[in-house]
Short mmCIF file of C-alpha atoms and ligand atoms in Angstrom, two decimals:
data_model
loop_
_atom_site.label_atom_id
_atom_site.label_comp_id
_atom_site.label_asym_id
_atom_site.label_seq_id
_atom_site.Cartn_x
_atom_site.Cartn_y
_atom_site.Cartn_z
CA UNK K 1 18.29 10.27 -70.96
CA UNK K 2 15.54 12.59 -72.04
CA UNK K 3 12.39 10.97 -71.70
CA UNK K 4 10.02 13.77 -71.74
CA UNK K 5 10.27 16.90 -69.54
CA UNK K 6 8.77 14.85 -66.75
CA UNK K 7 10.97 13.85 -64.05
CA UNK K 8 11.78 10.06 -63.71
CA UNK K 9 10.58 7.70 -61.00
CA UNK K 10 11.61 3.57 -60.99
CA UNK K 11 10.58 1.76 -58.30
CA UNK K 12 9.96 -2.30 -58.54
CA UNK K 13 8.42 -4.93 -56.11
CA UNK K 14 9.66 -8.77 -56.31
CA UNK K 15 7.48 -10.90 -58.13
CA UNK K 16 8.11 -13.73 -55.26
CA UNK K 17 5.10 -14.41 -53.60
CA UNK K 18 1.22 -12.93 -53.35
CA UNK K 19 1.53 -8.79 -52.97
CA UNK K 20 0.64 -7.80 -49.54
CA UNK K 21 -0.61 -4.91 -47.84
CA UNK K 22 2.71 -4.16 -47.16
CA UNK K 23 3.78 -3.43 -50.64
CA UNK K 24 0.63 -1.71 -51.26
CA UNK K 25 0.41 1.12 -48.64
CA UNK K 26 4.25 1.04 -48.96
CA UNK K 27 4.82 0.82 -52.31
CA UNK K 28 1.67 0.46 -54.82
CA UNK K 29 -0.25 3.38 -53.75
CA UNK K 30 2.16 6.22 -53.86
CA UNK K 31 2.91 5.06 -57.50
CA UNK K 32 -0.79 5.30 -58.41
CA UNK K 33 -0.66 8.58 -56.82
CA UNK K 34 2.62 9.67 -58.88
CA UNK K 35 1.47 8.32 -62.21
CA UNK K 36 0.51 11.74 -63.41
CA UNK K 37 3.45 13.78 -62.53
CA UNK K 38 6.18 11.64 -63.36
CA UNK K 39 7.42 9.37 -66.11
CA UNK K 40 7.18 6.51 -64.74
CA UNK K 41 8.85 3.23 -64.65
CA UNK K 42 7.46 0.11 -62.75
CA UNK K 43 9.20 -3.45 -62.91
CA UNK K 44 8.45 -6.71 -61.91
CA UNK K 45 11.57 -7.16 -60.43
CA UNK K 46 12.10 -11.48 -61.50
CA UNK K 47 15.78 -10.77 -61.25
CA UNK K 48 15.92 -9.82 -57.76
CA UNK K 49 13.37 -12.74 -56.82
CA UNK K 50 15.58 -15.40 -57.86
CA UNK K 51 18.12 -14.64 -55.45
CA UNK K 52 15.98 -17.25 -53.06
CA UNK K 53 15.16 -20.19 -54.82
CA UNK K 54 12.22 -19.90 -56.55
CA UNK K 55 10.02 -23.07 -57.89
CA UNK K 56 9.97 -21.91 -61.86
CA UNK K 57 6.69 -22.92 -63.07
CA UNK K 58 4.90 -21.23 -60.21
CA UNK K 59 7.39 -18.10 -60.56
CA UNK K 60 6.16 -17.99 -64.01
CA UNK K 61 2.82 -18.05 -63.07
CA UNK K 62 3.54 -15.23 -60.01
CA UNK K 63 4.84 -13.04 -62.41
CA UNK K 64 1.21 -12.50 -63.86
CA UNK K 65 -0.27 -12.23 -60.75
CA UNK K 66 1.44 -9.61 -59.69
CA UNK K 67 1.15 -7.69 -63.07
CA UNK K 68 -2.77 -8.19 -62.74
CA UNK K 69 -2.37 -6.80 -59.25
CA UNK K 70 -0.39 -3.92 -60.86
CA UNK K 71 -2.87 -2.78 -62.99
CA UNK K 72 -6.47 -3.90 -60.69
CA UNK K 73 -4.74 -0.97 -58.34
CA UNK K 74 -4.69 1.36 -60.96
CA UNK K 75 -1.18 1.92 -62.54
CA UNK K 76 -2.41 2.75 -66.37
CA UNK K 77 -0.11 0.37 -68.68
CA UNK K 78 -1.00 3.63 -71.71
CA UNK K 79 0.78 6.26 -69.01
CA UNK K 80 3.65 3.92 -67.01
CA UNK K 81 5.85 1.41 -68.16
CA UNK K 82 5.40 -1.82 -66.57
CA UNK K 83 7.44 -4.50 -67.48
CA UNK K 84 9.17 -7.06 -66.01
CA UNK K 85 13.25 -6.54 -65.17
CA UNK K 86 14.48 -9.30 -67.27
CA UNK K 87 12.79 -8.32 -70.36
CA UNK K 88 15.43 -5.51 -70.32
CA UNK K 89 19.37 -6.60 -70.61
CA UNK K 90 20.62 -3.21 -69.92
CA UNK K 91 20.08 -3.45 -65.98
CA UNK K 92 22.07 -6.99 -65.84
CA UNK K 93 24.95 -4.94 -68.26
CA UNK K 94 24.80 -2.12 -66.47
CA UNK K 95 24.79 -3.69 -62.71
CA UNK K 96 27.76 -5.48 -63.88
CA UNK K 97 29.75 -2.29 -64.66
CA UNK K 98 28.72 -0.93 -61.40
CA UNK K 99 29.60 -3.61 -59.65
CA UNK K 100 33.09 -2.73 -60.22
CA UNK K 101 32.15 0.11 -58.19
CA UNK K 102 30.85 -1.12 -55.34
CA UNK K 103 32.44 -1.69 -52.02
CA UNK K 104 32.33 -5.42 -50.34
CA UNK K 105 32.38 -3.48 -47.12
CA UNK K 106 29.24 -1.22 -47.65
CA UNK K 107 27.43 -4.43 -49.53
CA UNK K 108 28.39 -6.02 -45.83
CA UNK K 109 26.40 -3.99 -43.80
CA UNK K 110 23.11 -4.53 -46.01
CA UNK K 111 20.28 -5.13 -43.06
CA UNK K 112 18.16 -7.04 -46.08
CA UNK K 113 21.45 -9.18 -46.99
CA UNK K 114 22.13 -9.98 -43.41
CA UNK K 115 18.32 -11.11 -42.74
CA UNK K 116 17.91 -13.19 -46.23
CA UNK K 117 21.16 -14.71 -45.43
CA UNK K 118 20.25 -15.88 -42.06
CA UNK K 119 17.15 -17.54 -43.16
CA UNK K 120 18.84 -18.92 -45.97
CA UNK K 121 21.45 -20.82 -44.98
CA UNK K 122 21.80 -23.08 -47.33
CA UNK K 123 21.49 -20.52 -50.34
CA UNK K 124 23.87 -17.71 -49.58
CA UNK K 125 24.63 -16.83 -52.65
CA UNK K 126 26.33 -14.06 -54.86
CA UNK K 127 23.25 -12.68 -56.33
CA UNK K 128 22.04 -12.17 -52.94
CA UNK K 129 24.87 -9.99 -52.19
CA UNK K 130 25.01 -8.20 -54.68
CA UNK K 131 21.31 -7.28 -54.97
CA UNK K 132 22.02 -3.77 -53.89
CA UNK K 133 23.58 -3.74 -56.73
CA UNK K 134 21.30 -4.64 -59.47
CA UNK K 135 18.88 -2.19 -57.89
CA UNK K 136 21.07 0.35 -58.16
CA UNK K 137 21.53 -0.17 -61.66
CA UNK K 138 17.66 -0.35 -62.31
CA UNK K 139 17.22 2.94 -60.61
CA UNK K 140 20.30 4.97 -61.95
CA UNK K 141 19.17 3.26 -65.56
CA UNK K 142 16.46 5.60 -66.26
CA UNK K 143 18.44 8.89 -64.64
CA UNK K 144 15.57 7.99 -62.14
CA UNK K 145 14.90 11.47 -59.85
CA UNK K 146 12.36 9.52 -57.22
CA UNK K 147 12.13 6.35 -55.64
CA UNK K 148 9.00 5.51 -53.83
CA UNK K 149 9.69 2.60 -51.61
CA UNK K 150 8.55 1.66 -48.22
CA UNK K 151 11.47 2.49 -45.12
CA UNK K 152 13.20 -1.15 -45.32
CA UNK K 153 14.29 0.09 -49.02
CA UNK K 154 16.15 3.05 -48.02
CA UNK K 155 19.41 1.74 -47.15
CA UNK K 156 19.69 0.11 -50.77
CA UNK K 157 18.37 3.82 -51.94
CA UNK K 158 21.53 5.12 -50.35
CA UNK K 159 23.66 2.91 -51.94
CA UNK K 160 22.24 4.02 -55.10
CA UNK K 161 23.23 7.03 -54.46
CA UNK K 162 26.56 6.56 -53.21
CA UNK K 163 27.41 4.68 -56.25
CA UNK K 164 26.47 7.32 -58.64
CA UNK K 165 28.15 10.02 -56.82
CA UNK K 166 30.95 8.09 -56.81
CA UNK K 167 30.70 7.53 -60.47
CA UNK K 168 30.01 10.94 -61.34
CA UNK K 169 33.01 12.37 -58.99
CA UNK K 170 35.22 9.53 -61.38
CA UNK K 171 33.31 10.48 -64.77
CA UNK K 172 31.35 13.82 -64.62
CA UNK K 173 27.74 13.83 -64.54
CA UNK K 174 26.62 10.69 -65.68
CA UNK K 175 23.75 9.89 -63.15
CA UNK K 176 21.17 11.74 -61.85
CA UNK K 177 21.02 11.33 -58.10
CA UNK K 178 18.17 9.59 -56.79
CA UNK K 179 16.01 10.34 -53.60
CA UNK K 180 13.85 8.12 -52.06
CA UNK K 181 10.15 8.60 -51.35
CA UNK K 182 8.69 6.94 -48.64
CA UNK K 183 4.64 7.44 -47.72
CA UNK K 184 3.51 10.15 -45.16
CA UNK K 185 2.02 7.25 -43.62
CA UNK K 186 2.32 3.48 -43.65
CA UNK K 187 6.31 3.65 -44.84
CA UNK K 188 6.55 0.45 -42.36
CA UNK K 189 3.15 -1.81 -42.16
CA UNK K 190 4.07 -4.36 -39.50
CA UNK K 191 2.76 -7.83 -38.63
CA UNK K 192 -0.43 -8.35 -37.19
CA UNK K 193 1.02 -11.16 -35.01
CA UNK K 194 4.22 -9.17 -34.24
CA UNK K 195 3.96 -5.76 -34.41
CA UNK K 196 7.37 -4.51 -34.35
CA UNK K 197 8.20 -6.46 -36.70
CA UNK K 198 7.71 -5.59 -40.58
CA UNK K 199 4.74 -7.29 -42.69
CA UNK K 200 6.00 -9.94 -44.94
CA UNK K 201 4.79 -12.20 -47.80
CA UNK K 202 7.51 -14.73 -46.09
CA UNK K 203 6.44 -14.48 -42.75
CA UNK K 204 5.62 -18.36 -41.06
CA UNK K 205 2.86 -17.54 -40.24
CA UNK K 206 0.32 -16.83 -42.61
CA UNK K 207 -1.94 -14.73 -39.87
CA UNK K 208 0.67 -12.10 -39.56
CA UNK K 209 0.03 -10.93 -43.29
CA UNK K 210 -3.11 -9.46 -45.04
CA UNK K 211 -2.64 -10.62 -48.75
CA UNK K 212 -3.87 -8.68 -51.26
CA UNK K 213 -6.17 -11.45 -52.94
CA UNK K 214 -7.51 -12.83 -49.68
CA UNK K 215 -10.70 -13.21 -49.15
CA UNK K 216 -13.30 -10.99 -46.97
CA UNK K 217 -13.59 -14.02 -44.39
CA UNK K 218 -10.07 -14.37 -44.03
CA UNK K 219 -9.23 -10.72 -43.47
CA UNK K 220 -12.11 -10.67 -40.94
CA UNK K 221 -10.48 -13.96 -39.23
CA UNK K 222 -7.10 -12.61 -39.49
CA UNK K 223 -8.29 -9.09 -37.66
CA UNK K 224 -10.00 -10.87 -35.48
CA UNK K 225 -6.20 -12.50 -34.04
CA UNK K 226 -4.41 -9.29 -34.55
CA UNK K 227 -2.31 -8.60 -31.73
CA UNK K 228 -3.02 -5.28 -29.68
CA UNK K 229 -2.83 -4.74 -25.83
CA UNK K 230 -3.72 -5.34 -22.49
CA UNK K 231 -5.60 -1.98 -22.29
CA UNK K 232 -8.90 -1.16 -24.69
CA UNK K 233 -8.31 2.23 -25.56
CA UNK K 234 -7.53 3.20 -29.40
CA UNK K 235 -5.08 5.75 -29.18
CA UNK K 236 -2.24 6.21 -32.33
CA UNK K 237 1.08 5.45 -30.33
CA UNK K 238 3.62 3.33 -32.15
CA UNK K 239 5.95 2.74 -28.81
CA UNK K 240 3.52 1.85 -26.45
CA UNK K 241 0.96 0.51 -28.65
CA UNK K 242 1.91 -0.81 -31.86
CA UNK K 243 -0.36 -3.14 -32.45
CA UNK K 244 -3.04 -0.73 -32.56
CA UNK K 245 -0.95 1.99 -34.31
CA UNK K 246 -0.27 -0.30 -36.79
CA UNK K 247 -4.36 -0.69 -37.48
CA UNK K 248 -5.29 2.58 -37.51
CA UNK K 249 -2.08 3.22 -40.14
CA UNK K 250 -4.00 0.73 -42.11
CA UNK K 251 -7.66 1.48 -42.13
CA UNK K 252 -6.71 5.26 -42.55
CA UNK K 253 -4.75 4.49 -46.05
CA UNK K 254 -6.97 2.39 -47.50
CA UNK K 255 -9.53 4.60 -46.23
CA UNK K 256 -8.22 7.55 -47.46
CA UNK K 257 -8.75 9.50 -43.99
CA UNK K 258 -6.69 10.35 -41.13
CA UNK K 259 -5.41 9.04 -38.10
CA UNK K 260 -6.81 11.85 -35.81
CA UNK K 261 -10.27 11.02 -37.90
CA UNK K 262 -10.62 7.46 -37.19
CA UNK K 263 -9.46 7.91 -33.21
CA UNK K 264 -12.01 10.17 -32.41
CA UNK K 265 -14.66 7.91 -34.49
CA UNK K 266 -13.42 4.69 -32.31
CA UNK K 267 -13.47 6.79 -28.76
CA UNK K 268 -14.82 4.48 -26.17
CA UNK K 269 -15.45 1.46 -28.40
CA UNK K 270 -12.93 -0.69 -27.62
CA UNK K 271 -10.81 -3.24 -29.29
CA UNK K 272 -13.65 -5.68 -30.93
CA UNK K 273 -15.64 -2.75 -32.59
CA UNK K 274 -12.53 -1.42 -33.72
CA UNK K 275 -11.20 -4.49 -35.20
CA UNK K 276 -14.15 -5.04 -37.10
CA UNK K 277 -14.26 -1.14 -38.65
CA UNK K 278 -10.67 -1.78 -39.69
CA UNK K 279 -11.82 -5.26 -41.37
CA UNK K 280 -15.04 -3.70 -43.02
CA UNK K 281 -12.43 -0.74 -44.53
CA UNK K 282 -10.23 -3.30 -45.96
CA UNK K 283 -12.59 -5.43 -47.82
CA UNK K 284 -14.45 -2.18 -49.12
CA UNK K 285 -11.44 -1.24 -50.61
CA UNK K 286 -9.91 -4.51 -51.73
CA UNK K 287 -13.43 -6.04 -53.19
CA UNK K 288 -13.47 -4.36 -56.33
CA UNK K 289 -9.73 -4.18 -56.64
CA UNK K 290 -9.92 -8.04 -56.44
CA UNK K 291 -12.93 -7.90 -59.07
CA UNK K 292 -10.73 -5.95 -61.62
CA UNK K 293 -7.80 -8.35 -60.77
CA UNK K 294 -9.76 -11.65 -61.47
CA UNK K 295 -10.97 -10.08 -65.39
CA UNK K 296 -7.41 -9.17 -65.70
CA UNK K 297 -6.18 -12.19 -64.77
CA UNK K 298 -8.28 -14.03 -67.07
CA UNK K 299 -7.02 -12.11 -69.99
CA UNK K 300 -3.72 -13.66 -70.60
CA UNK K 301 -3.65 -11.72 -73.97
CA UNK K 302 -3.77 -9.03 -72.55
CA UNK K 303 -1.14 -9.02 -69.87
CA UNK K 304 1.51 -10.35 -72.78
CA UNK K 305 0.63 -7.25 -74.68
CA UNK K 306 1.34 -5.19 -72.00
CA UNK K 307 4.92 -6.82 -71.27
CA UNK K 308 5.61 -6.85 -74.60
CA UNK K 309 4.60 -3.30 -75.28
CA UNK K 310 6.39 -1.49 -72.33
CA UNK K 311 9.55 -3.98 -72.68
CA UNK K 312 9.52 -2.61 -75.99
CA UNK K 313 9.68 1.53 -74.98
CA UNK K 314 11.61 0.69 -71.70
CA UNK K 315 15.08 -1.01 -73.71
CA UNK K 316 14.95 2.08 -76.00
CA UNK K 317 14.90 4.25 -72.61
CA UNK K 318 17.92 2.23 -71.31
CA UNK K 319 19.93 2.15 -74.22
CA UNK K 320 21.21 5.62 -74.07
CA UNK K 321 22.41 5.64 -70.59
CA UNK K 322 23.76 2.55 -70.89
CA UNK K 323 25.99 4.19 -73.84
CA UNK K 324 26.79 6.90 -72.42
CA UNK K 325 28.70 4.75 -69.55
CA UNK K 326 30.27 2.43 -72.09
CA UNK K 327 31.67 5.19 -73.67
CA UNK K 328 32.59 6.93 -70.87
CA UNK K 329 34.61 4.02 -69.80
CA UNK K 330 36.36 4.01 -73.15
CA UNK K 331 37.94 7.37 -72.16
P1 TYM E 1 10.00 -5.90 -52.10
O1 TYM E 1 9.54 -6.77 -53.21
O2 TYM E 1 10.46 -6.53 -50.85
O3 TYM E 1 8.86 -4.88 -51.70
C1 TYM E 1 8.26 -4.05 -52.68
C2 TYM E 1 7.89 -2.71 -52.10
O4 TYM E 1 6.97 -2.88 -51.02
C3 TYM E 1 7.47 -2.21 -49.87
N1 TYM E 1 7.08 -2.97 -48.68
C4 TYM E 1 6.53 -2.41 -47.60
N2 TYM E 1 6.21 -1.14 -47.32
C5 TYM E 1 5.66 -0.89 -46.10
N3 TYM E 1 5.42 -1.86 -45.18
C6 TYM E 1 5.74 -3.16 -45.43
N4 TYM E 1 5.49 -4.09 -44.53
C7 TYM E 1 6.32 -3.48 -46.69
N5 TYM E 1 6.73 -4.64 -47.26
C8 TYM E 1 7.21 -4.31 -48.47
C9 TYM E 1 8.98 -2.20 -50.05
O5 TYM E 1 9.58 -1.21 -49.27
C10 TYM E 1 9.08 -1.96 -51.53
O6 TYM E 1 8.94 -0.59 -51.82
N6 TYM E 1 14.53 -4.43 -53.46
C11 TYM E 1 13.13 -4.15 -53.66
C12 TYM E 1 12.68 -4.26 -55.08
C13 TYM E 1 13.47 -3.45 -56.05
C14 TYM E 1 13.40 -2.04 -56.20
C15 TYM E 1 14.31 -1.73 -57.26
C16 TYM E 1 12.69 -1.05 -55.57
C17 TYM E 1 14.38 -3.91 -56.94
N7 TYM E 1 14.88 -2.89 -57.70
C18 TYM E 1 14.54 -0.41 -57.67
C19 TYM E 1 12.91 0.28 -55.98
C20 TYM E 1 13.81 0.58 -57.01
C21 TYM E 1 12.35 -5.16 -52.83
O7 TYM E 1 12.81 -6.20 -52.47
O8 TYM E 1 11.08 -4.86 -52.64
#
């Protein structure tokens, strides 16, 4: 596919729940960061979603939100396509052709399919197995060269990969080869209640996660809880102190400054003070993010021309790889 001379990127976040700081430091940032250099595709990934029951009218209505939260960051609908993954039948076609080469075995050892199908008992379903799958036809779609994701995406990056090496050794050069691109810093945000463990919009309890759209009093009361140490001293060391590690990682990206910056600043202040600076950093930066959210929000005109728009350019950038494989297969 020759999109322009830029190189690709695709990357996607599940439309399955409020966006969390998580999938921004992750995820949402690096692509606002990218936007210039790349061509860029960003999905609203509703097909992966429903692979846990999802309740439709409020999926329908989730869908928006996180488009609004898309562009309140600052993705520019005029420079990136942002769309959402079902408004585009070429990555259900294509994940079905690439399904046929896929290994059950290396689908097994998934770490995402193992954990969803633990806490879903009840639901273990195909789709949820063969998610890895579906991504990798998203990605190897566009002849995607980058993949910014935070570090619990790798493993499906990989299998991106392996699947279109495996189809190019079969076919010739079909695919580009994707890499991954995680963040210098904040590839893994982790819970504020359980620190080695990841952030998640699922998590039971709503104190572990800082939601983009909350509130200034709730991300003061949910700092306030955040789960440090024994000891008082804020020092950056993600084995003995993750807790704290895991707020300076914060306040320094949505900060914009480093680490080794904020220590120094925090030297001798202990936990409270700090807590508080990392609170005050969040709501300067998510305040007017939220203000631009709630005007885009409101403008439901606007958010259907945007769908409609990109879904338009974005099936006329999949049709030609998805060709090129039919054809291929003809041979
Ligand atoms: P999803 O919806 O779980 O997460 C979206 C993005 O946010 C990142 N992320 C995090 N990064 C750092 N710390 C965290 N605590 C955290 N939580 C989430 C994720 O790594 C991800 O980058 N399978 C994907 C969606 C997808 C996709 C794709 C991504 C579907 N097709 C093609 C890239 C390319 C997922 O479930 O992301």
């Amino acid at each position: 596919m020759k999109t322009t001379d830029k190189p690709v990127i695709f990357s996607g976040i599940q439309p399955s729940g409020e966006l969390t700081l998580g999938n921004y430091i992750g995820a949402l940032k690096n692509w606002v960061n990218l936007q210039e250099e790349y061509t860029c595709l960003f999905s609203l990934v509703d097909l992966h979603a429903i692979t846990v029951r999802q309740n439709s009218k409020e999926f329908h209505k989730q869908c928006y939100d996180a488009l609004a939260v898309y562009l309140a960051v600052g993705l520019d609908p005029e420079k990136n396509n942002i769309f959402l993954q079902s408004h585009v039948p070429a990555h259900s076609q294509l994940a079905w052709i690439l399904n046929c080469y896929a290994y059950v075995g290396e689908l097994n050892r998934m770490t995402q399919f193992k954990d969803k199908s633990g806490k879903n008992k009840d639901n273990i379903n195909v789709g949820l197995f063969t998610y890895p799958v579906l991504m990798a036809a998203d990605i190897l779609l566009y002849q995607t060269k980058l993949v910014p994701v935070g570090a619990d995406q790798k493993q499906h990056v990989e299998i991106a990969r392996d699947i279109a090496i495996r189809f190019n050794n079969i076919y010739g050069d079909i695919f580009t080869v994707p890499e991954v691109y995680h963040p210098p810093l904040g590839a893994r945000i982790m819970s504020l209640q359980e620190p080695t463990k990841k952030m998640s919009k699922s998590d039971d309890d709503a104190g572990a996660t800082i939601f983009l759209l909350d509130s200034p009093d709730v991300i003061v009361k949910k700092l306030k809880r955040a789960v440090t140490d024994s000891e008082a001293e804020v020092v950056y060391d993600q084995k003995n102190k993750p807790g704290v590690s895991n707020l300076l990682t914060i306040m320094a990206a949505v900060s914009d400054r480093s680490v080794d910056d904020i220590v120094s600043e925090m030297q001798g202040q202990g936990y409270g003070k700090f807590k508080t600076a990392v609170a005050d950093s969040l709501v300067e930066f998510l305040q007017p993010m939220q203000e631009r959210y709630k005007k885009l929000r409101d403008d439901q005109a606007y958010l259907d021309s945007v769908l409609k728009t990109c879904a338009e350019r974005v099936v006329k950038l999949g049709e030609t790889t998805l060709k090129t494989v039919y054809i291929t297969e003809e041979r």
